[in-house]
Short mmCIF file of C-alpha atoms in Angstrom, two decimals:
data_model
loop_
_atom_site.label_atom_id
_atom_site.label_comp_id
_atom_site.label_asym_id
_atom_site.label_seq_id
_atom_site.Cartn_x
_atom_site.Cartn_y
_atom_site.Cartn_z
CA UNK A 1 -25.17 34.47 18.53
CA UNK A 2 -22.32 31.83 18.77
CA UNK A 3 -19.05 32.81 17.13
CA UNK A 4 -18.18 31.29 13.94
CA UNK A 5 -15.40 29.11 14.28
CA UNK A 6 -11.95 29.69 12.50
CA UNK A 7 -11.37 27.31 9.16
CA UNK A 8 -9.37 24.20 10.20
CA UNK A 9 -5.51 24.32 10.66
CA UNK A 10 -3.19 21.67 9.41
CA UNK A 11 -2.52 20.87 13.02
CA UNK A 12 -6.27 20.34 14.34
CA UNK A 13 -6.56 18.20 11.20
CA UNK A 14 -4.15 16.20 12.03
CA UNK A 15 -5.87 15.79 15.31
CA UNK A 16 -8.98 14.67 14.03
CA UNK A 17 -6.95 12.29 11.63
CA UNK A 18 -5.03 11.09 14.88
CA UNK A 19 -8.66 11.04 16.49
CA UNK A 20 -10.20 8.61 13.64
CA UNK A 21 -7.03 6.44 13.64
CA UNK A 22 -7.01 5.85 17.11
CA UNK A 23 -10.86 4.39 16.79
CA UNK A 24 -11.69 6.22 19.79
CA UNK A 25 -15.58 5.43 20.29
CA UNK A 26 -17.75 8.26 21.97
CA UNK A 27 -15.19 11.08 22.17
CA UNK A 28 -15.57 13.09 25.64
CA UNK A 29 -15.59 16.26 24.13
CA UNK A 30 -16.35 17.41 20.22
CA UNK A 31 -13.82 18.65 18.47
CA UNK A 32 -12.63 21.39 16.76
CA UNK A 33 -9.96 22.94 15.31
CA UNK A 34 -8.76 26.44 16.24
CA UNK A 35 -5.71 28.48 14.95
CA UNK A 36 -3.51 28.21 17.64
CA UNK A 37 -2.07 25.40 20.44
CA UNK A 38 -3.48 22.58 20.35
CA UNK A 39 -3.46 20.72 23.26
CA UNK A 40 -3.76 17.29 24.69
CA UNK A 41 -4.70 16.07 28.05
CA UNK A 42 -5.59 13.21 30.59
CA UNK A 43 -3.53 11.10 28.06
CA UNK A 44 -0.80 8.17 29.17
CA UNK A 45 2.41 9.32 27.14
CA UNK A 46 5.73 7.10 27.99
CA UNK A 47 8.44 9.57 27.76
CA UNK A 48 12.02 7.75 27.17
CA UNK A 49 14.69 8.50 30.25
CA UNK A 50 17.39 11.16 28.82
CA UNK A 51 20.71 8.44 27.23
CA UNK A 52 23.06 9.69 30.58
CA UNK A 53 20.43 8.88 33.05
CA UNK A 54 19.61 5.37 33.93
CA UNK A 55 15.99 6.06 35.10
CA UNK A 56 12.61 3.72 33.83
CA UNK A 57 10.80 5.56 31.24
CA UNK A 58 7.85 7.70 32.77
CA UNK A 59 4.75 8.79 32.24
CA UNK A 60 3.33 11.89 30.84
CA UNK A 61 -0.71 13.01 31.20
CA UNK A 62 -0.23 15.99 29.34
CA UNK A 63 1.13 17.17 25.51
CA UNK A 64 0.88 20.80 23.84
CA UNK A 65 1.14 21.24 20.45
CA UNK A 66 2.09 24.63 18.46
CA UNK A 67 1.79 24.10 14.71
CA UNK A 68 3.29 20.91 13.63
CA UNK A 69 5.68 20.92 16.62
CA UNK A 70 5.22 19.59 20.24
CA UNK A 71 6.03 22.39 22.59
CA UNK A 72 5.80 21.09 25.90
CA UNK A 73 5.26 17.04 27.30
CA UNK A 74 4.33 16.68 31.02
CA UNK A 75 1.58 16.83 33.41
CA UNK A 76 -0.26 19.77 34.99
CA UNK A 77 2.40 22.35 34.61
CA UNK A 78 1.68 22.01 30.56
CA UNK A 79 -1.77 23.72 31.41
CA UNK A 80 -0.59 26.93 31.74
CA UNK A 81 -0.13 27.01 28.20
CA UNK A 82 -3.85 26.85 27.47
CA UNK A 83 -5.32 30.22 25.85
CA UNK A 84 -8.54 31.81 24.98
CA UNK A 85 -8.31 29.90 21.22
CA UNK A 86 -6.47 26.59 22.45
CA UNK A 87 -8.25 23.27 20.99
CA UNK A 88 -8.28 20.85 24.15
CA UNK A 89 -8.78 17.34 23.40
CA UNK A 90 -9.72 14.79 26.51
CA UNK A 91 -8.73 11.72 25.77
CA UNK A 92 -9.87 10.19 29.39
CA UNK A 93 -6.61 8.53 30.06
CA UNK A 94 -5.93 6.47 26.85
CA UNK A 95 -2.86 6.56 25.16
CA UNK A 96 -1.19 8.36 23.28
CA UNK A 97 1.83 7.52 20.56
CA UNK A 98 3.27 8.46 18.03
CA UNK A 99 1.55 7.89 14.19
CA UNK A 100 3.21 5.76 12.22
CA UNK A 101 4.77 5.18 8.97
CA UNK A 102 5.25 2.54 6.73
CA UNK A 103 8.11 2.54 4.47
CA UNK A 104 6.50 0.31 1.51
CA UNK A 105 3.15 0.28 0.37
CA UNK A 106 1.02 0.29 -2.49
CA UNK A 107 -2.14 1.74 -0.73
CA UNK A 108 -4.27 3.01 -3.93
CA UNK A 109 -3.77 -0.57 -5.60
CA UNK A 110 -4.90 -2.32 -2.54
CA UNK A 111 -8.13 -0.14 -2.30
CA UNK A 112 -8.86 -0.99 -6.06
CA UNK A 113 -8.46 -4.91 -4.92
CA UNK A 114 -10.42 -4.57 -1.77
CA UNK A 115 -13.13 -4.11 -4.05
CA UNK A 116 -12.66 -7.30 -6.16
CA UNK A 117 -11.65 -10.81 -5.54
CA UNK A 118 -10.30 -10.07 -1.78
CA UNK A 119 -8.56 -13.11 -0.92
CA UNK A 120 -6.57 -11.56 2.00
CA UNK A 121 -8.40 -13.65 4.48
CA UNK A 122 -7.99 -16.60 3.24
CA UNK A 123 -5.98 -19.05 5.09
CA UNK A 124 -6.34 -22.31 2.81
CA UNK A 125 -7.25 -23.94 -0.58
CA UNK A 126 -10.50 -23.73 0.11
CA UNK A 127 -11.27 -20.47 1.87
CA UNK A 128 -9.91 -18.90 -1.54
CA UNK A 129 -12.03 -21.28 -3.77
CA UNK A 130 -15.41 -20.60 -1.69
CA UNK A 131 -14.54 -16.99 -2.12
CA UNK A 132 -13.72 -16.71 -5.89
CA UNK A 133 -16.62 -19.05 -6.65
CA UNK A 134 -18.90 -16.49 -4.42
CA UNK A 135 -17.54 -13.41 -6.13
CA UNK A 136 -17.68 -15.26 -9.32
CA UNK A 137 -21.42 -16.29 -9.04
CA UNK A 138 -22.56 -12.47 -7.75
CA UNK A 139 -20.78 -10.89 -10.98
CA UNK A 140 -22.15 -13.37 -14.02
CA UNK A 141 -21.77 -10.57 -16.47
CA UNK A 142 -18.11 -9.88 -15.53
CA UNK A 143 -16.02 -9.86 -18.72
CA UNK A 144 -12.72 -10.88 -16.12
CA UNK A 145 -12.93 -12.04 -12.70
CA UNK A 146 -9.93 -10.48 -11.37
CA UNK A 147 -8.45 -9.23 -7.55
CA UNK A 148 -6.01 -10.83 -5.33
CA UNK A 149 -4.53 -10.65 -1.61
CA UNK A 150 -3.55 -14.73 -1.51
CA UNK A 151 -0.32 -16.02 0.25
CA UNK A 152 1.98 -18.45 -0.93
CA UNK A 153 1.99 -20.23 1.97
CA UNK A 154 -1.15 -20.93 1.35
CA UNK A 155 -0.46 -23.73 -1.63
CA UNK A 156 1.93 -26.28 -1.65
CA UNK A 157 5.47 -24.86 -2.75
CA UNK A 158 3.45 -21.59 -2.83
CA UNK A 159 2.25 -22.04 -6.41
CA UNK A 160 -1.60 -22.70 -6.79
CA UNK A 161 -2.66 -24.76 -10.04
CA UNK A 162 -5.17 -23.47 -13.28
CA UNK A 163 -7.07 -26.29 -12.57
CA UNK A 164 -8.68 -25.36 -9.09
CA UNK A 165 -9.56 -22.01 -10.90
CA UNK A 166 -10.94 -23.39 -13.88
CA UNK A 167 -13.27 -25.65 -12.03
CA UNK A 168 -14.20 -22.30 -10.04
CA UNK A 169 -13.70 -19.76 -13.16
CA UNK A 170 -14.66 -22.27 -16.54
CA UNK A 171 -16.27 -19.73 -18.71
CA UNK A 172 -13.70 -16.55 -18.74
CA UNK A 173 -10.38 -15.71 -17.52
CA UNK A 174 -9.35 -14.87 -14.16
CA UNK A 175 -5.94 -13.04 -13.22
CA UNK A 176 -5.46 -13.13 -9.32
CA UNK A 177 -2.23 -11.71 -8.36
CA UNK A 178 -0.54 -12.70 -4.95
CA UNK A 179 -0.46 -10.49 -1.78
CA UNK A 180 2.98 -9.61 -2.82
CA UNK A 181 2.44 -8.74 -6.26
CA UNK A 182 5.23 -10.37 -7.67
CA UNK A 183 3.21 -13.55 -8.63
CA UNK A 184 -0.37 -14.10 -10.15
CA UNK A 185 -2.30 -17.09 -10.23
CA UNK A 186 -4.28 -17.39 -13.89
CA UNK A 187 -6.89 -19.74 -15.21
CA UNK A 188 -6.87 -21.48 -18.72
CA UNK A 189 -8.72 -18.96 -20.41
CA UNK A 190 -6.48 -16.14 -18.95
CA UNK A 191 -3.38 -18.24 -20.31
CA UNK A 192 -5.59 -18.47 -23.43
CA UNK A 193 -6.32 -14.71 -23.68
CA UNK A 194 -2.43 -13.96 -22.66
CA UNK A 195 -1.24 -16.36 -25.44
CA UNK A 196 0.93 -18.31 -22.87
CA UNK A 197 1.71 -22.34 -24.21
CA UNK A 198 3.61 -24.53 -23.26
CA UNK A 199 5.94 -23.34 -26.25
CA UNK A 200 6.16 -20.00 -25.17
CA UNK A 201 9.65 -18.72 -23.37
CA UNK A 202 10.01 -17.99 -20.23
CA UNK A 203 11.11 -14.30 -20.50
CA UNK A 204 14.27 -12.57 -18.98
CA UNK A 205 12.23 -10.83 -16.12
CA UNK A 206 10.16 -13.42 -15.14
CA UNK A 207 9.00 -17.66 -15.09
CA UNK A 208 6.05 -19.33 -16.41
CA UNK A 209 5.40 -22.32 -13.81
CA UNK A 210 5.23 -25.41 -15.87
CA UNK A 211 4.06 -29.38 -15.15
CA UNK A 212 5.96 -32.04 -15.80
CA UNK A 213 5.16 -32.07 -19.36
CA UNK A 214 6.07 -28.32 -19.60
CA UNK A 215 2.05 -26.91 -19.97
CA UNK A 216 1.60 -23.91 -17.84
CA UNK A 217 0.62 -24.63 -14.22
CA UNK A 218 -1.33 -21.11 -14.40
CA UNK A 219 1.34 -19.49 -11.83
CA UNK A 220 3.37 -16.66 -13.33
CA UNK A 221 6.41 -15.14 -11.69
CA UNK A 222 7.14 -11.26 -12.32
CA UNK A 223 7.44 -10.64 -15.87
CA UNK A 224 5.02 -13.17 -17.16
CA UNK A 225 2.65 -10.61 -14.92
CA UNK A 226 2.59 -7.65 -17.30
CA UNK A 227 -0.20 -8.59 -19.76
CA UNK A 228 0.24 -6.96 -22.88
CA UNK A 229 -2.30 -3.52 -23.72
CA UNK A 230 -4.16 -6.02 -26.04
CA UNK A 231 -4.91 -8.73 -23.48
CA UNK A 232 -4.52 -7.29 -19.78
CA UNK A 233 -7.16 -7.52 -16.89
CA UNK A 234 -9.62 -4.50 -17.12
CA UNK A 235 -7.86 -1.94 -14.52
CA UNK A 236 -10.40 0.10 -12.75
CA UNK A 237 -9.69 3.88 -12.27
CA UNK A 238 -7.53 4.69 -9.37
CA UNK A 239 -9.38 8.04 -9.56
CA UNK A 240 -12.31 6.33 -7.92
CA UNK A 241 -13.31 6.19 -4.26
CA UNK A 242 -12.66 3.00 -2.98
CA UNK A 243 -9.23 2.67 -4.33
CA UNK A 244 -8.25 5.89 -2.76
CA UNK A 245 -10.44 6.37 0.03
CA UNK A 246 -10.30 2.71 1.57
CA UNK A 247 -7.11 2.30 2.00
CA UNK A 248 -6.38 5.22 3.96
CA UNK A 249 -9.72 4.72 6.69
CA UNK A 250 -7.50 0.95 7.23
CA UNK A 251 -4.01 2.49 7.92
CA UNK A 252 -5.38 5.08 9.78
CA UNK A 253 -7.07 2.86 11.75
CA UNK A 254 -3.63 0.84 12.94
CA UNK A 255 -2.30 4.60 13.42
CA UNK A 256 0.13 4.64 10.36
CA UNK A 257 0.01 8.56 9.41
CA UNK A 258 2.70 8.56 7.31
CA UNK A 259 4.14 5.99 4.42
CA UNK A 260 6.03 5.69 0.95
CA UNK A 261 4.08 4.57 -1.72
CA UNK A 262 6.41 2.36 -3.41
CA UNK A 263 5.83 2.42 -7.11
CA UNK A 264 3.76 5.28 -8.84
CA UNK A 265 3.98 4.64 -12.77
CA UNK A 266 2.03 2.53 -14.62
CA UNK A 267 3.41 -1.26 -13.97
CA UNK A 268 2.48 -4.85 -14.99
CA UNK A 269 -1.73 -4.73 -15.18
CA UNK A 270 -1.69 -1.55 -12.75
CA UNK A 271 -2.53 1.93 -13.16
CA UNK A 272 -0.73 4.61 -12.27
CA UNK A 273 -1.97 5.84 -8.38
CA UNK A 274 -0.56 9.14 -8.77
CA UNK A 275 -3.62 10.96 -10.33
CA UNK A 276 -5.42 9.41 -7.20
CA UNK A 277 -3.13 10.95 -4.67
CA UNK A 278 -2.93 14.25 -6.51
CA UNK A 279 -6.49 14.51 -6.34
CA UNK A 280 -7.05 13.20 -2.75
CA UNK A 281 -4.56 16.58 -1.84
CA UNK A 282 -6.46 18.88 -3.89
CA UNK A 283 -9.91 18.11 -2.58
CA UNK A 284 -8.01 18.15 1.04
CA UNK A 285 -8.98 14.44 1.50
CA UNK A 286 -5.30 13.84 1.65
CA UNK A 287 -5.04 12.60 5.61
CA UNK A 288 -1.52 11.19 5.74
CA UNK A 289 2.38 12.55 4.80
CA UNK A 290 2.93 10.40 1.47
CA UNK A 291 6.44 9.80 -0.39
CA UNK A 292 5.98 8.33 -4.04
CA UNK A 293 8.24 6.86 -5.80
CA UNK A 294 8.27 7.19 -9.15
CA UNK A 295 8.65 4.50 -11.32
CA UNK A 296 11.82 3.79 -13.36
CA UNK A 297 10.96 2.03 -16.61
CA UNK A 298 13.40 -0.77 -16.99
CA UNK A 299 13.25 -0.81 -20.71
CA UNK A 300 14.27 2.95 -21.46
CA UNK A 301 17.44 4.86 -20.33
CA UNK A 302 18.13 8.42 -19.37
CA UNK A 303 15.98 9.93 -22.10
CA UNK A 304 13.01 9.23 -19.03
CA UNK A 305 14.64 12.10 -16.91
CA UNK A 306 12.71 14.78 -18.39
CA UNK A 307 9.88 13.09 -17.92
CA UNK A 308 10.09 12.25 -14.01
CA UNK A 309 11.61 15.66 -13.15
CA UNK A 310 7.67 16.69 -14.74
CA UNK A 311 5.85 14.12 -12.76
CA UNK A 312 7.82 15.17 -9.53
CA UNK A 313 6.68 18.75 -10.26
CA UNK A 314 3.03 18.24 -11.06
CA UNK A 315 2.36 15.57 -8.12
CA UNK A 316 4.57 16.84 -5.34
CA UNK A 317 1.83 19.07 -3.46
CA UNK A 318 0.26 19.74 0.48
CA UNK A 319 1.71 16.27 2.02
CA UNK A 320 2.35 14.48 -1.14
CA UNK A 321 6.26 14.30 -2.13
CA UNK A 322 7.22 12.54 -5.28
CA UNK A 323 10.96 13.33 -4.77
CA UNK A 324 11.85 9.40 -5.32
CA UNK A 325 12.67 6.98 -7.98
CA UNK A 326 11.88 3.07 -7.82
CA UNK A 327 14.39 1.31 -9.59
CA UNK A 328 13.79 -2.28 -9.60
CA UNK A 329 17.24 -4.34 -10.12
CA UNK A 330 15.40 -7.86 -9.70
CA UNK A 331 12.44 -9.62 -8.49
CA UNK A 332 12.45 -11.40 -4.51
CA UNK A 333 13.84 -14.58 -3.15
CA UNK A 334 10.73 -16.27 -2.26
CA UNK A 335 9.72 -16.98 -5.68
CA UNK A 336 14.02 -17.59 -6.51
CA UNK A 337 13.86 -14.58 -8.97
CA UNK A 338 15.76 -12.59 -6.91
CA UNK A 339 19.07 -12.05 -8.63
CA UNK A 340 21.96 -14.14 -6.94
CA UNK A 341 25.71 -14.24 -7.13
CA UNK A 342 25.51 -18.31 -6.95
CA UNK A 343 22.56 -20.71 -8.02
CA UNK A 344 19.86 -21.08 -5.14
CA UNK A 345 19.28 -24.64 -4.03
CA UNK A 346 15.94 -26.21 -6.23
CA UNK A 347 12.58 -25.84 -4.30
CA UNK A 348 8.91 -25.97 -5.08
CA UNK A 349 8.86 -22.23 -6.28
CA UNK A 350 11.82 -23.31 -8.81
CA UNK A 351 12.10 -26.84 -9.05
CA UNK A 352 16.02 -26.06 -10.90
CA UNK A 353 18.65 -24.47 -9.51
CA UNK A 354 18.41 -20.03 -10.27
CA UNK A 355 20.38 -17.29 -10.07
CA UNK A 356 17.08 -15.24 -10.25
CA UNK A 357 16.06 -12.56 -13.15
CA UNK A 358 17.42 -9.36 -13.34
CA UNK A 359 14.73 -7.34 -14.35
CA UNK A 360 16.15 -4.34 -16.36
CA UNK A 361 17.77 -5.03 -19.65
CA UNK A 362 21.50 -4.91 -20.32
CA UNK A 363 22.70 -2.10 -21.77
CA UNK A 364 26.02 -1.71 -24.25
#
């Protein structure tokens, strides 16, 4: 009768996670997880040459792992660590390196968008108005056509016009924000919805893109974005599947194992992700090491301390650490809302000189 194997370790499931990120097809051997030394062989490790020796960097075949700590890197002298409950895994000389980790994302957010309006492939005008008009035609019932993923280099002076989207878009409003997310690119009925005219101010966080006769253009930089409660985009559930789930299966699969999501709060027409991520760790789907920031809102003071030093308690769990705060002073230069000590020269994204918009409030 074969022996039941031990429950999985936090260092074989790393392995595994390491194993799907590395999009190894037809593994040599299965694998498992045991409760002690995990160990790697037939791999190509470069090892870096020691900062007093002036030696090339070598190679390694062989890596043994005790817990969450490497114990030994070398070749066939590392065997002799292998035991009766060692994990082996052949990776038939591939290489190994290093996960990595990405020090701004908003993973949970870009799962929700992968599954809308995906315009992250898009490469000109018309790639993104075949693929809005597709999306649009598939989903007639759609109350808002919404999503996003669309570069500014992608329009002229990086500011795409209502008109294109209303000829795609004419019966209800679409809201597509910018791969960035400090832009979004709205149609006439959106503007409608959003009661944005051509008499309405541009507000201290933020720029309303404007023609020559001062009407909306449909492009609205930072706070313009944040639709009020009464008119925003439906949000879907961060909760959900896709908008946890996806995300993770793509930076795994570039070997990023780690990474800071950058903004957990609700903001502009997003939900807040951290619900998502606190469920992903209880269910053990959580795969990766994740800081979150939490988000600072710009329009309160210090009475909001109470209430982060809560959130930091209730998701800070497994490999989920909300020990951060995102403060955010301004908006970014590419758009000239980033706030400068001199007026930037005019360009397409700001067609008058800026200083940019400091995006919290003044305080006496």
């Amino acid at each position: 009768m074969p022996r039941a194997r031990p429950a999985p370790t936090r260092a074989g499931q790393a392995l595994r996670g390491h194993r799907r990120a590395s999009a190894v097809p037809n593994p040599s051997v299965p694998l498992w997880s045991h409760d002690a030394r995990p160990y790697i062989r037939r791999s190509r490790l470069h090892r870096r040459p020691r900062p007093h020796r002036r030696s090339a960097p070598s190679l390694a075949t062989s890596v043994a792992v005790r817990g969450e700590r490497i114990v030994a890197v070398g070749h066939d002298e590392v065997h002799d660590l292998i035991g009766p409950t060692t994990e082996v895994v052949d990776l038939g000389g591939r290489l190994l390196v290093p996960g990595f980790q990405d020090a701004h994302a908003h993973p949970v957010g870009a799962g929700v968008e992968m599954g809308q309006c995906d315009l992250t492939g898009a490469t000109t005008p018309d790639d993104c108005a075949a693929t809005i008009r597709a999306y649009a035609d598939a989903r007639p019932d759609a109350p808002w056509i919404t999503g996003g993923g669309w570069s500014m280099e992608t329009f002229p002076g990086g500011t795409p016009d209502r008109r294109l989207l209303d000829s795609l878009v004419p019966d209800r409003p679409a809201y597509l924000v910018n791969r960035d997310h400090h832009g979004a690119w709205a149609n006439s009925r959106a503007l409608e919805t959003a009661g944005i005219t051509r008499d309405t101010a541009d507000p201290a966080d933020g720029r309303i893109e404007r023609d020559a006769d001062g009407r909306p253009t449909g492009m609205l930089q930072e706070g313009p974005c944040a639709w009020s409660p009464t008119t925003s985009p439906p949000s879907p559930p961060r909760s959900s599947s896709p908008g946890c789930c996806a995300p993770r299966a793509v930076l795994h699969s570039f070997g990023i194992t780690a990474w800071q999501d950058a903004l957990l709060g609700d903001h502009a027409s997003t939900a807040d992700p951290a619900p998502a991520y606190r469920r992903a760790a209880e269910r053990g789907l959580l795969t990766a090491r994740v800081r979150g920031a939490l988000w600072w809102d710009r329009d309160r003071g210090l009475d909001q301390l109470p209430e982060l030093l809560s959130r930091r308690e209730e998701f800070t769990l497994g490999t989920l650490n909300c020990h951060t705060v995102k403060i955010m002073q301004d908006g970014i230069a590419e758009n000239h809302t980033a706030a400068m000590l001199a007026p930037t020269s005019p360009g397409a994204a700001a067609p008058r000189a800026t200083r940019g918009s400091p995006s919290s409030p003044r305080r006496s």
